[in-house]
């Protein structure tokens, strides 16, 4: 069965030059990692490779202290990276890919007002004519963000458990201009293959590289801290005290202009269940699970939603599969029944993973703005990677998994050996978020115990416990 797809977007076409300036005012740069890449490949492998031409690989964090000293903290011992990509560029590329598909139609400046799921009708406002229109549908997929109208309509017809939390912090986006090399050509002012972090305990500044040699910088701070920055002098003095090396690269005039023009934006976490209604509607991405951006998984989780839903639709023969023989033409059950089964399975299976990554993202804020500077954190990380190197063979999993991620949502349900949490979350799309969190919790008990007893190699008990940890990990194989 081939579906006819109509996409309605409230904003103007982002491919138009008139739309690009507004889009760039409030967007944290995106970090796409193995989960997002695996999802793109499951849908269209050739399109995924085209997207990867626009990314800049980041091999680790570069920590900037108050005195301008730098410390590199690599993400992975085998050199796996997360990738910086401009949000507006990714949106444009996705629109180009969608517009090239014959059975997809894009309509812009049409805002959803309400939905009648029982009658399968959407009510929209045409932004150009200011008239209201009705659109009939068979399946409504709501991917309309943190303040989703489709989700709000869904609440009217399902018993939805819903939790929303604004954290007492905000962010503002800044821009670090390109420098010039000895030949006068544009050049990066910082190492482009790191995510740069200026951790200051209760707040932090981060910088991600762009293809034009600039950096997109984002300042995260408590709302009360932002409220103190009233005058231009307040802003400059605050940066001179906390980020002197960054200030010299940002430039005083450019910094002040960004503060005046770019909005302060809130940070929100949303958890809810279920995500569907009968065979009529399902919500994905931020509409289903807004999260703070501190694990770099918002984009990746949203793309993974699509991959997970796609595997279930293929299993229930709602859409044809490239990898499951004879799918798409079952002998029994109507299309409505099969669709209902797929959406029900999606709500039931996805919720635990979504809650896990939302909470891990909140925890990672403390790690990024504070813990990365502490000796205890550095020692535990070193031990974490030592145990990883002693119990697990280095592998790049995206290439070895092949088509399995197109057939099964998460093939690895009981990962063996010692695996750092960051590795599981970022580089192992075959492991679900919930499985990663549970395994990391067990490993954290061992790490904490050894760390309390002193540096490994200097403490006999610590060495003994390390051996016990290795034996325990081998027993899990």
Short mmCIF file of C-alpha atoms in Angstrom, two decimals:
data_model
loop_
_atom_site.label_atom_id
_atom_site.label_comp_id
_atom_site.label_asym_id
_atom_site.label_seq_id
_atom_site.Cartn_x
_atom_site.Cartn_y
_atom_site.Cartn_z
CA UNK A 1 0.00 0.00 0.00
CA UNK A 2 1.36 3.40 -1.01
CA UNK A 3 0.31 6.33 1.15
CA UNK A 4 -0.36 9.82 -0.18
CA UNK A 5 1.29 12.24 2.26
CA UNK A 6 0.33 15.87 2.84
CA UNK A 7 2.58 17.95 5.11
CA UNK A 8 1.17 21.16 6.58
CA UNK A 9 3.58 23.70 8.10
CA UNK A 10 2.50 26.86 9.91
CA UNK A 11 5.69 28.75 9.00
CA UNK A 12 6.70 29.98 5.54
CA UNK A 13 8.90 27.79 3.38
CA UNK A 14 12.30 27.78 5.14
CA UNK A 15 14.02 27.44 1.78
CA UNK A 16 13.05 31.03 0.96
CA UNK A 17 15.65 33.67 1.82
CA UNK A 18 12.98 35.79 3.55
CA UNK A 19 12.43 33.00 6.11
CA UNK A 20 16.04 32.22 6.98
CA UNK A 21 16.91 35.23 9.16
CA UNK A 22 14.07 34.61 11.62
CA UNK A 23 14.83 30.89 11.75
CA UNK A 24 18.40 31.55 12.86
CA UNK A 25 17.53 33.75 15.86
CA UNK A 26 16.59 31.00 18.28
CA UNK A 27 18.07 27.63 17.47
CA UNK A 28 20.65 25.69 19.42
CA UNK A 29 22.92 24.00 16.89
CA UNK A 30 22.05 20.36 16.44
CA UNK A 31 24.31 17.44 17.25
CA UNK A 32 23.48 14.36 15.21
CA UNK A 33 25.02 11.09 16.37
CA UNK A 34 24.70 7.39 15.60
CA UNK A 35 21.02 7.14 16.61
CA UNK A 36 19.93 9.89 14.28
CA UNK A 37 22.14 8.65 11.46
CA UNK A 38 20.81 5.10 11.86
CA UNK A 39 17.25 6.44 11.66
CA UNK A 40 17.97 8.42 8.50
CA UNK A 41 19.61 5.38 6.91
CA UNK A 42 16.65 3.16 7.79
CA UNK A 43 14.37 5.51 5.84
CA UNK A 44 16.70 6.51 2.98
CA UNK A 45 20.36 5.51 3.05
CA UNK A 46 21.36 7.75 0.14
CA UNK A 47 19.70 10.79 1.71
CA UNK A 48 21.52 10.07 4.99
CA UNK A 49 24.86 10.15 3.19
CA UNK A 50 23.96 13.49 1.60
CA UNK A 51 23.13 14.95 5.02
CA UNK A 52 26.47 13.79 6.37
CA UNK A 53 28.26 15.94 3.80
CA UNK A 54 27.06 19.01 5.73
CA UNK A 55 28.24 17.99 9.21
CA UNK A 56 31.40 18.74 11.17
CA UNK A 57 32.61 15.84 13.35
CA UNK A 58 33.31 16.61 17.02
CA UNK A 59 35.51 14.01 18.71
CA UNK A 60 35.13 15.27 22.26
CA UNK A 61 34.54 18.14 24.65
CA UNK A 62 37.06 20.94 25.00
CA UNK A 63 36.83 22.34 28.52
CA UNK A 64 37.77 26.02 28.97
CA UNK A 65 38.57 27.09 32.53
CA UNK A 66 38.47 30.66 33.85
CA UNK A 67 42.14 31.20 33.03
CA UNK A 68 41.88 30.11 29.41
CA UNK A 69 43.42 26.66 29.97
CA UNK A 70 42.08 23.89 27.74
CA UNK A 71 41.40 20.22 28.45
CA UNK A 72 40.22 17.78 25.78
CA UNK A 73 37.86 15.00 26.90
CA UNK A 74 37.32 12.55 24.02
CA UNK A 75 33.90 10.95 23.62
CA UNK A 76 35.06 7.54 22.49
CA UNK A 77 38.27 5.52 22.57
CA UNK A 78 37.70 4.34 18.99
CA UNK A 79 37.33 7.86 17.61
CA UNK A 80 33.55 7.86 17.13
CA UNK A 81 32.14 11.38 16.89
CA UNK A 82 29.02 13.40 17.31
CA UNK A 83 28.38 15.77 14.43
CA UNK A 84 27.50 19.45 14.43
CA UNK A 85 24.92 20.52 11.87
CA UNK A 86 23.15 23.83 11.43
CA UNK A 87 19.44 23.48 12.29
CA UNK A 88 18.26 25.65 9.40
CA UNK A 89 20.47 23.75 6.95
CA UNK A 90 19.11 20.38 8.10
CA UNK A 91 15.52 21.64 7.84
CA UNK A 92 16.13 22.86 4.30
CA UNK A 93 17.76 19.57 3.28
CA UNK A 94 14.85 17.57 4.73
CA UNK A 95 12.37 19.77 2.84
CA UNK A 96 14.31 19.24 -0.38
CA UNK A 97 14.27 15.47 0.12
CA UNK A 98 10.54 15.44 0.90
CA UNK A 99 9.64 17.65 -2.05
CA UNK A 100 11.43 15.25 -4.40
CA UNK A 101 9.12 12.34 -3.44
CA UNK A 102 6.16 12.12 -5.86
CA UNK A 103 3.55 11.09 -3.27
CA UNK A 104 4.43 13.91 -0.80
CA UNK A 105 2.88 17.38 -1.03
CA UNK A 106 4.19 20.29 1.06
CA UNK A 107 1.91 23.17 2.09
CA UNK A 108 3.26 26.16 4.02
CA UNK A 109 1.66 28.94 6.06
CA UNK A 110 -1.18 26.65 7.11
CA UNK A 111 -1.71 26.47 10.87
CA UNK A 112 -3.69 23.68 12.52
CA UNK A 113 -6.58 25.08 14.59
CA UNK A 114 -8.25 21.86 15.75
CA UNK A 115 -8.84 18.24 14.85
CA UNK A 116 -11.81 15.88 14.88
CA UNK A 117 -10.19 12.45 15.06
CA UNK A 118 -13.45 10.51 14.97
CA UNK A 119 -14.49 12.23 11.73
CA UNK A 120 -10.85 12.25 10.51
CA UNK A 121 -10.84 15.98 9.76
CA UNK A 122 -8.25 18.70 10.39
CA UNK A 123 -9.24 22.37 10.55
CA UNK A 124 -6.51 24.76 9.37
CA UNK A 125 -6.01 28.49 8.83
CA UNK A 126 -4.53 29.58 5.50
CA UNK A 127 -2.05 32.30 6.46
CA UNK A 128 -2.19 34.05 3.09
CA UNK A 129 -5.96 34.28 2.61
CA UNK A 130 -6.85 34.22 6.33
CA UNK A 131 -9.53 31.65 5.56
CA UNK A 132 -10.25 28.38 7.36
CA UNK A 133 -10.18 25.08 5.51
CA UNK A 134 -11.03 21.43 6.23
CA UNK A 135 -8.68 18.57 5.36
CA UNK A 136 -9.69 14.90 5.52
CA UNK A 137 -7.13 12.30 6.58
CA UNK A 138 -6.71 8.59 7.23
CA UNK A 139 -3.81 8.97 9.69
CA UNK A 140 -2.67 12.20 11.35
CA UNK A 141 0.99 12.32 12.47
CA UNK A 142 1.61 15.24 14.81
CA UNK A 143 5.22 16.45 14.74
CA UNK A 144 4.44 20.05 15.64
CA UNK A 145 6.86 20.64 18.50
CA UNK A 146 6.83 21.31 22.22
CA UNK A 147 3.63 23.36 22.13
CA UNK A 148 1.86 20.85 19.88
CA UNK A 149 -1.71 21.63 18.86
CA UNK A 150 -2.21 18.01 17.77
CA UNK A 151 -1.21 16.86 21.26
CA UNK A 152 -3.69 19.29 22.80
CA UNK A 153 -6.45 17.90 20.58
CA UNK A 154 -5.37 14.36 21.44
CA UNK A 155 -5.88 15.13 25.14
CA UNK A 156 -9.58 15.64 24.47
CA UNK A 157 -10.12 12.06 23.33
CA UNK A 158 -7.62 9.94 25.28
CA UNK A 159 -6.84 9.60 28.97
CA UNK A 160 -3.40 11.12 28.66
CA UNK A 161 -0.98 11.27 31.57
CA UNK A 162 0.87 14.53 31.02
CA UNK A 163 3.76 16.20 32.86
CA UNK A 164 5.44 19.46 31.85
CA UNK A 165 8.30 21.19 33.66
CA UNK A 166 10.09 24.46 32.93
CA UNK A 167 13.51 24.45 34.54
CA UNK A 168 14.59 27.76 36.15
CA UNK A 169 17.18 28.31 33.43
CA UNK A 170 17.07 29.94 30.00
CA UNK A 171 19.34 30.22 26.99
CA UNK A 172 20.38 32.83 24.47
CA UNK A 173 22.19 32.21 21.21
CA UNK A 174 25.38 34.06 20.31
CA UNK A 175 27.60 33.92 17.23
CA UNK A 176 31.38 33.66 17.13
CA UNK A 177 32.63 35.04 13.81
CA UNK A 178 35.20 33.39 11.59
CA UNK A 179 38.80 34.48 11.80
CA UNK A 180 41.34 34.55 8.97
CA UNK A 181 44.37 32.45 8.17
CA UNK A 182 47.70 33.77 6.92
CA UNK A 183 46.29 33.96 3.38
CA UNK A 184 43.27 35.99 4.44
CA UNK A 185 40.83 33.10 4.03
CA UNK A 186 38.11 32.42 6.63
CA UNK A 187 39.36 30.19 9.45
CA UNK A 188 38.05 28.75 12.71
CA UNK A 189 39.04 30.64 15.86
CA UNK A 190 38.78 27.41 17.90
CA UNK A 191 39.43 23.73 17.19
CA UNK A 192 36.41 22.77 15.03
CA UNK A 193 36.51 19.09 16.00
CA UNK A 194 35.43 19.63 19.59
CA UNK A 195 32.28 20.78 21.33
CA UNK A 196 33.62 23.68 23.41
CA UNK A 197 32.31 24.15 26.95
CA UNK A 198 32.99 26.92 29.45
CA UNK A 199 31.56 25.30 32.64
CA UNK A 200 30.91 27.72 35.51
CA UNK A 201 28.99 25.50 37.98
CA UNK A 202 25.56 27.13 37.85
CA UNK A 203 25.81 28.24 34.22
CA UNK A 204 27.80 27.51 31.08
CA UNK A 205 28.63 28.63 27.56
CA UNK A 206 28.97 26.14 24.70
CA UNK A 207 30.17 26.51 21.08
CA UNK A 208 29.55 24.26 18.07
CA UNK A 209 31.29 24.68 14.70
CA UNK A 210 29.61 25.63 11.42
CA UNK A 211 30.66 25.00 7.84
CA UNK A 212 31.28 28.74 7.26
CA UNK A 213 34.05 28.69 9.94
CA UNK A 214 31.85 30.41 12.54
CA UNK A 215 30.71 28.92 15.84
CA UNK A 216 27.16 28.93 17.16
CA UNK A 217 27.43 29.69 20.87
CA UNK A 218 24.70 29.17 23.43
CA UNK A 219 24.71 30.63 26.92
CA UNK A 220 22.70 28.63 29.48
CA UNK A 221 22.11 30.29 32.84
CA UNK A 222 19.54 30.60 35.63
CA UNK A 223 16.79 33.09 34.88
CA UNK A 224 17.85 35.16 37.92
CA UNK A 225 21.37 35.41 36.45
CA UNK A 226 20.05 36.73 33.15
CA UNK A 227 17.83 39.19 35.00
CA UNK A 228 20.94 40.87 36.45
CA UNK A 229 22.31 41.65 33.00
CA UNK A 230 20.38 44.87 32.42
CA UNK A 231 22.83 47.31 30.85
CA UNK A 232 25.51 46.90 28.21
CA UNK A 233 28.09 47.48 30.94
CA UNK A 234 26.56 44.67 33.04
CA UNK A 235 26.86 42.23 30.14
CA UNK A 236 30.48 43.10 29.32
CA UNK A 237 31.61 43.02 32.95
CA UNK A 238 29.93 39.64 33.49
CA UNK A 239 31.64 38.14 30.44
CA UNK A 240 34.98 39.66 31.44
CA UNK A 241 34.69 37.96 34.84
CA UNK A 242 33.44 34.55 33.69
CA UNK A 243 34.40 34.08 30.03
CA UNK A 244 37.34 36.40 29.23
CA UNK A 245 38.79 34.18 26.48
CA UNK A 246 35.39 33.72 24.84
CA UNK A 247 34.70 37.46 24.98
CA UNK A 248 37.86 38.19 23.02
CA UNK A 249 36.70 35.79 20.28
CA UNK A 250 33.04 36.86 20.24
CA UNK A 251 33.88 40.55 20.10
CA UNK A 252 32.25 43.09 22.40
CA UNK A 253 30.12 44.80 19.75
CA UNK A 254 28.88 41.51 18.28
CA UNK A 255 28.10 40.12 21.75
CA UNK A 256 26.04 43.16 22.70
CA UNK A 257 24.19 43.06 19.39
CA UNK A 258 23.29 39.40 19.88
CA UNK A 259 22.06 40.09 23.42
CA UNK A 260 19.83 42.87 22.10
CA UNK A 261 18.46 41.03 19.07
CA UNK A 262 18.22 37.38 20.10
CA UNK A 263 15.49 36.29 22.51
CA UNK A 264 15.96 34.54 25.83
CA UNK A 265 14.29 31.18 25.45
CA UNK A 266 12.92 28.75 28.06
CA UNK A 267 13.97 25.15 28.62
CA UNK A 268 11.20 22.62 28.99
CA UNK A 269 10.75 18.91 29.66
CA UNK A 270 7.53 17.18 28.64
CA UNK A 271 6.55 13.57 29.38
CA UNK A 272 3.26 11.96 28.45
CA UNK A 273 1.54 8.74 27.50
CA UNK A 274 -0.08 7.42 25.33
CA UNK A 275 1.12 8.82 22.01
CA UNK A 276 -1.75 7.65 19.84
CA UNK A 277 -5.52 7.50 19.40
CA UNK A 278 -7.02 4.36 17.87
CA UNK A 279 -5.83 4.05 14.26
CA UNK A 280 -6.24 7.79 13.66
CA UNK A 281 -3.35 9.72 15.19
CA UNK A 282 0.15 9.48 16.62
CA UNK A 283 2.54 12.17 17.85
CA UNK A 284 6.32 12.10 17.48
CA UNK A 285 9.36 14.18 18.42
CA UNK A 286 9.02 17.19 20.71
CA UNK A 287 5.24 16.94 20.48
CA UNK A 288 5.56 13.68 22.43
CA UNK A 289 8.66 14.31 24.55
CA UNK A 290 10.35 17.69 24.82
CA UNK A 291 13.71 17.45 26.58
CA UNK A 292 16.45 19.81 27.63
CA UNK A 293 19.32 19.82 25.09
CA UNK A 294 22.15 18.73 27.37
CA UNK A 295 22.60 15.18 26.07
CA UNK A 296 22.39 16.25 22.44
CA UNK A 297 19.61 13.68 21.91
CA UNK A 298 16.54 15.77 21.07
CA UNK A 299 17.05 15.49 17.31
CA UNK A 300 18.36 11.93 17.57
CA UNK A 301 15.42 10.78 19.68
CA UNK A 302 12.92 12.39 17.31
CA UNK A 303 14.49 10.69 14.30
CA UNK A 304 14.61 7.42 16.23
CA UNK A 305 10.85 7.78 16.86
CA UNK A 306 10.41 7.57 13.10
CA UNK A 307 12.62 4.49 12.81
CA UNK A 308 10.88 2.67 15.67
CA UNK A 309 7.43 3.50 14.31
CA UNK A 310 8.51 2.43 10.83
CA UNK A 311 9.66 -1.01 12.06
CA UNK A 312 6.28 -1.53 13.76
CA UNK A 313 4.32 -0.39 10.70
CA UNK A 314 6.34 -2.84 8.62
CA UNK A 315 5.84 -5.68 11.09
CA UNK A 316 2.09 -5.09 11.04
CA UNK A 317 2.16 -4.81 7.24
CA UNK A 318 0.84 -1.25 7.18
CA UNK A 319 3.68 -0.16 4.89
CA UNK A 320 5.88 -2.35 2.67
CA UNK A 321 9.32 -3.29 3.93
CA UNK A 322 12.62 -3.53 2.08
CA UNK A 323 13.88 -6.15 4.55
CA UNK A 324 10.83 -8.14 5.76
CA UNK A 325 9.67 -10.63 3.08
CA UNK A 326 6.02 -10.48 1.94
CA UNK A 327 5.18 -7.48 4.14
CA UNK A 328 2.52 -5.01 3.05
CA UNK A 329 0.03 -7.55 1.69
CA UNK A 330 -1.37 -9.64 4.57
CA UNK A 331 -4.20 -12.14 4.23
CA UNK A 332 -6.02 -11.16 7.45
CA UNK A 333 -6.99 -7.98 9.31
CA UNK A 334 -8.06 -4.73 7.71
CA UNK A 335 -5.65 -1.83 7.27
CA UNK A 336 -7.37 -0.05 10.18
CA UNK A 337 -6.83 -3.02 12.49
CA UNK A 338 -3.20 -3.36 11.50
CA UNK A 339 -2.62 0.35 11.96
CA UNK A 340 -4.26 0.26 15.38
CA UNK A 341 -1.94 -2.60 16.43
CA UNK A 342 1.16 -0.75 15.23
CA UNK A 343 0.27 2.52 16.98
CA UNK A 344 -0.69 0.71 20.18
CA UNK A 345 2.61 -1.14 20.21
CA UNK A 346 4.43 2.13 19.61
CA UNK A 347 2.85 3.85 22.63
CA UNK A 348 3.45 0.82 24.84
CA UNK A 349 7.08 0.28 23.87
CA UNK A 350 8.38 3.81 23.41
CA UNK A 351 7.38 5.46 26.68
CA UNK A 352 10.04 3.93 28.95
CA UNK A 353 12.80 4.93 26.53
CA UNK A 354 11.52 8.48 26.21
CA UNK A 355 11.31 8.97 29.97
CA UNK A 356 14.83 7.59 30.34
CA UNK A 357 16.42 10.04 27.88
CA UNK A 358 14.45 13.02 29.21
CA UNK A 359 15.81 12.36 32.70
CA UNK A 360 19.32 11.58 31.47
CA UNK A 361 19.34 14.89 29.59
CA UNK A 362 18.47 16.77 32.78
CA UNK A 363 21.21 14.94 34.69
CA UNK A 364 23.76 15.79 32.00
CA UNK A 365 23.28 19.53 32.57
CA UNK A 366 24.89 19.17 35.97
CA UNK A 367 27.71 17.16 34.41
CA UNK A 368 28.41 19.71 31.67
CA UNK A 369 28.27 22.91 33.75
CA UNK A 370 29.89 21.54 36.92
CA UNK A 371 31.05 17.93 37.18
CA UNK A 372 33.45 17.99 34.20
CA UNK A 373 35.78 20.23 36.23
CA UNK A 374 35.95 18.08 39.38
CA UNK A 375 38.74 15.57 40.16
CA UNK A 376 36.20 12.93 41.24
CA UNK A 377 34.44 13.09 37.87
CA UNK A 378 37.71 12.90 35.94
CA UNK A 379 38.86 9.87 37.98
CA UNK A 380 35.56 8.03 37.54
CA UNK A 381 35.61 8.74 33.81
CA UNK A 382 39.15 7.35 33.55
CA UNK A 383 38.09 4.21 35.42
CA UNK A 384 34.97 3.93 33.27
CA UNK A 385 37.07 3.96 30.09
CA UNK A 386 39.65 1.57 31.60
CA UNK A 387 36.98 -1.04 32.31
CA UNK A 388 35.53 -0.44 28.84
CA UNK A 389 38.91 -1.09 27.20
CA UNK A 390 39.48 -4.27 29.24
CA UNK A 391 36.11 -5.89 28.60
CA UNK A 392 34.91 -4.78 25.17
CA UNK A 393 36.43 -5.04 21.73
CA UNK A 394 36.42 -1.76 19.84
CA UNK A 395 33.81 -1.70 17.09
CA UNK A 396 31.91 0.79 15.01
CA UNK A 397 28.36 -0.48 15.28
CA UNK A 398 26.59 1.48 12.57
CA UNK A 399 28.42 -0.34 9.81
CA UNK A 400 28.13 -3.81 11.38
CA UNK A 401 24.40 -3.60 12.14
CA UNK A 402 23.45 -3.28 8.50
CA UNK A 403 19.71 -3.73 7.89
CA UNK A 404 18.95 -5.11 11.37
CA UNK A 405 17.88 -1.66 12.60
CA UNK A 406 15.35 -1.54 9.79
CA UNK A 407 13.81 -4.83 10.94
CA UNK A 408 14.03 -4.62 14.74
CA UNK A 409 13.85 -1.47 16.84
CA UNK A 410 16.58 -2.50 19.31
CA UNK A 411 18.36 -5.77 18.47
CA UNK A 412 20.62 -5.73 21.56
CA UNK A 413 18.49 -6.28 24.65
CA UNK A 414 21.29 -7.51 26.93
CA UNK A 415 24.54 -5.69 26.06
CA UNK A 416 27.67 -7.51 27.20
CA UNK A 417 30.88 -6.18 28.70
CA UNK A 418 31.45 -2.80 30.31
CA UNK A 419 29.94 0.09 28.35
CA UNK A 420 30.06 3.75 29.42
CA UNK A 421 26.64 5.40 29.54
CA UNK A 422 27.63 8.04 26.99
CA UNK A 423 28.77 5.33 24.56
CA UNK A 424 25.47 3.45 24.86
CA UNK A 425 23.31 6.57 24.50
CA UNK A 426 25.26 8.23 21.71
CA UNK A 427 26.96 5.50 19.67
CA UNK A 428 24.79 2.39 20.13
CA UNK A 429 21.42 2.77 18.35
CA UNK A 430 20.92 -0.98 18.80
CA UNK A 431 20.51 -0.40 22.57
CA UNK A 432 17.39 1.37 23.80
CA UNK A 433 17.67 4.38 26.11
CA UNK A 434 15.99 2.47 28.94
CA UNK A 435 18.35 -0.51 28.60
CA UNK A 436 21.35 1.84 28.57
CA UNK A 437 20.16 3.60 31.70
CA UNK A 438 19.60 0.37 33.63
CA UNK A 439 22.99 -1.05 32.69
CA UNK A 440 24.71 2.23 33.58
CA UNK A 441 23.01 2.27 36.99
CA UNK A 442 24.47 -1.16 37.80
CA UNK A 443 27.91 -0.09 36.62
CA UNK A 444 27.71 3.18 38.60
CA UNK A 445 27.54 1.24 41.86
CA UNK A 446 30.87 -0.43 41.04
CA UNK A 447 32.47 2.83 39.87
CA UNK A 448 31.41 4.73 42.97
CA UNK A 449 32.66 2.00 45.29
CA UNK A 450 36.08 1.84 43.64
CA UNK A 451 36.38 5.65 43.41
CA UNK A 452 35.72 6.00 47.14
CA UNK A 453 38.57 3.64 47.94
CA UNK A 454 41.15 5.65 46.01
CA UNK A 455 42.92 5.69 42.69
CA UNK A 456 43.17 2.31 41.02
CA UNK A 457 46.74 1.01 41.16
CA UNK A 458 47.44 2.81 44.46
CA UNK A 459 44.83 0.97 46.47
CA UNK A 460 44.89 -2.85 46.78
CA UNK A 461 41.20 -2.99 47.57
CA UNK A 462 40.42 -0.84 44.58
CA UNK A 463 42.42 -3.17 42.35
CA UNK A 464 40.61 -6.19 43.82
CA UNK A 465 37.23 -4.61 43.14
CA UNK A 466 38.28 -3.80 39.59
CA UNK A 467 39.05 -7.50 39.04
CA UNK A 468 35.68 -8.41 40.54
CA UNK A 469 34.02 -5.92 38.18
CA UNK A 470 35.79 -7.52 35.21
CA UNK A 471 34.64 -11.00 36.26
CA UNK A 472 31.10 -9.75 36.71
CA UNK A 473 31.12 -8.21 33.26
CA UNK A 474 32.43 -11.40 31.69
CA UNK A 475 29.66 -13.35 33.42
CA UNK A 476 27.11 -11.16 31.62
CA UNK A 477 28.27 -12.39 28.23
#
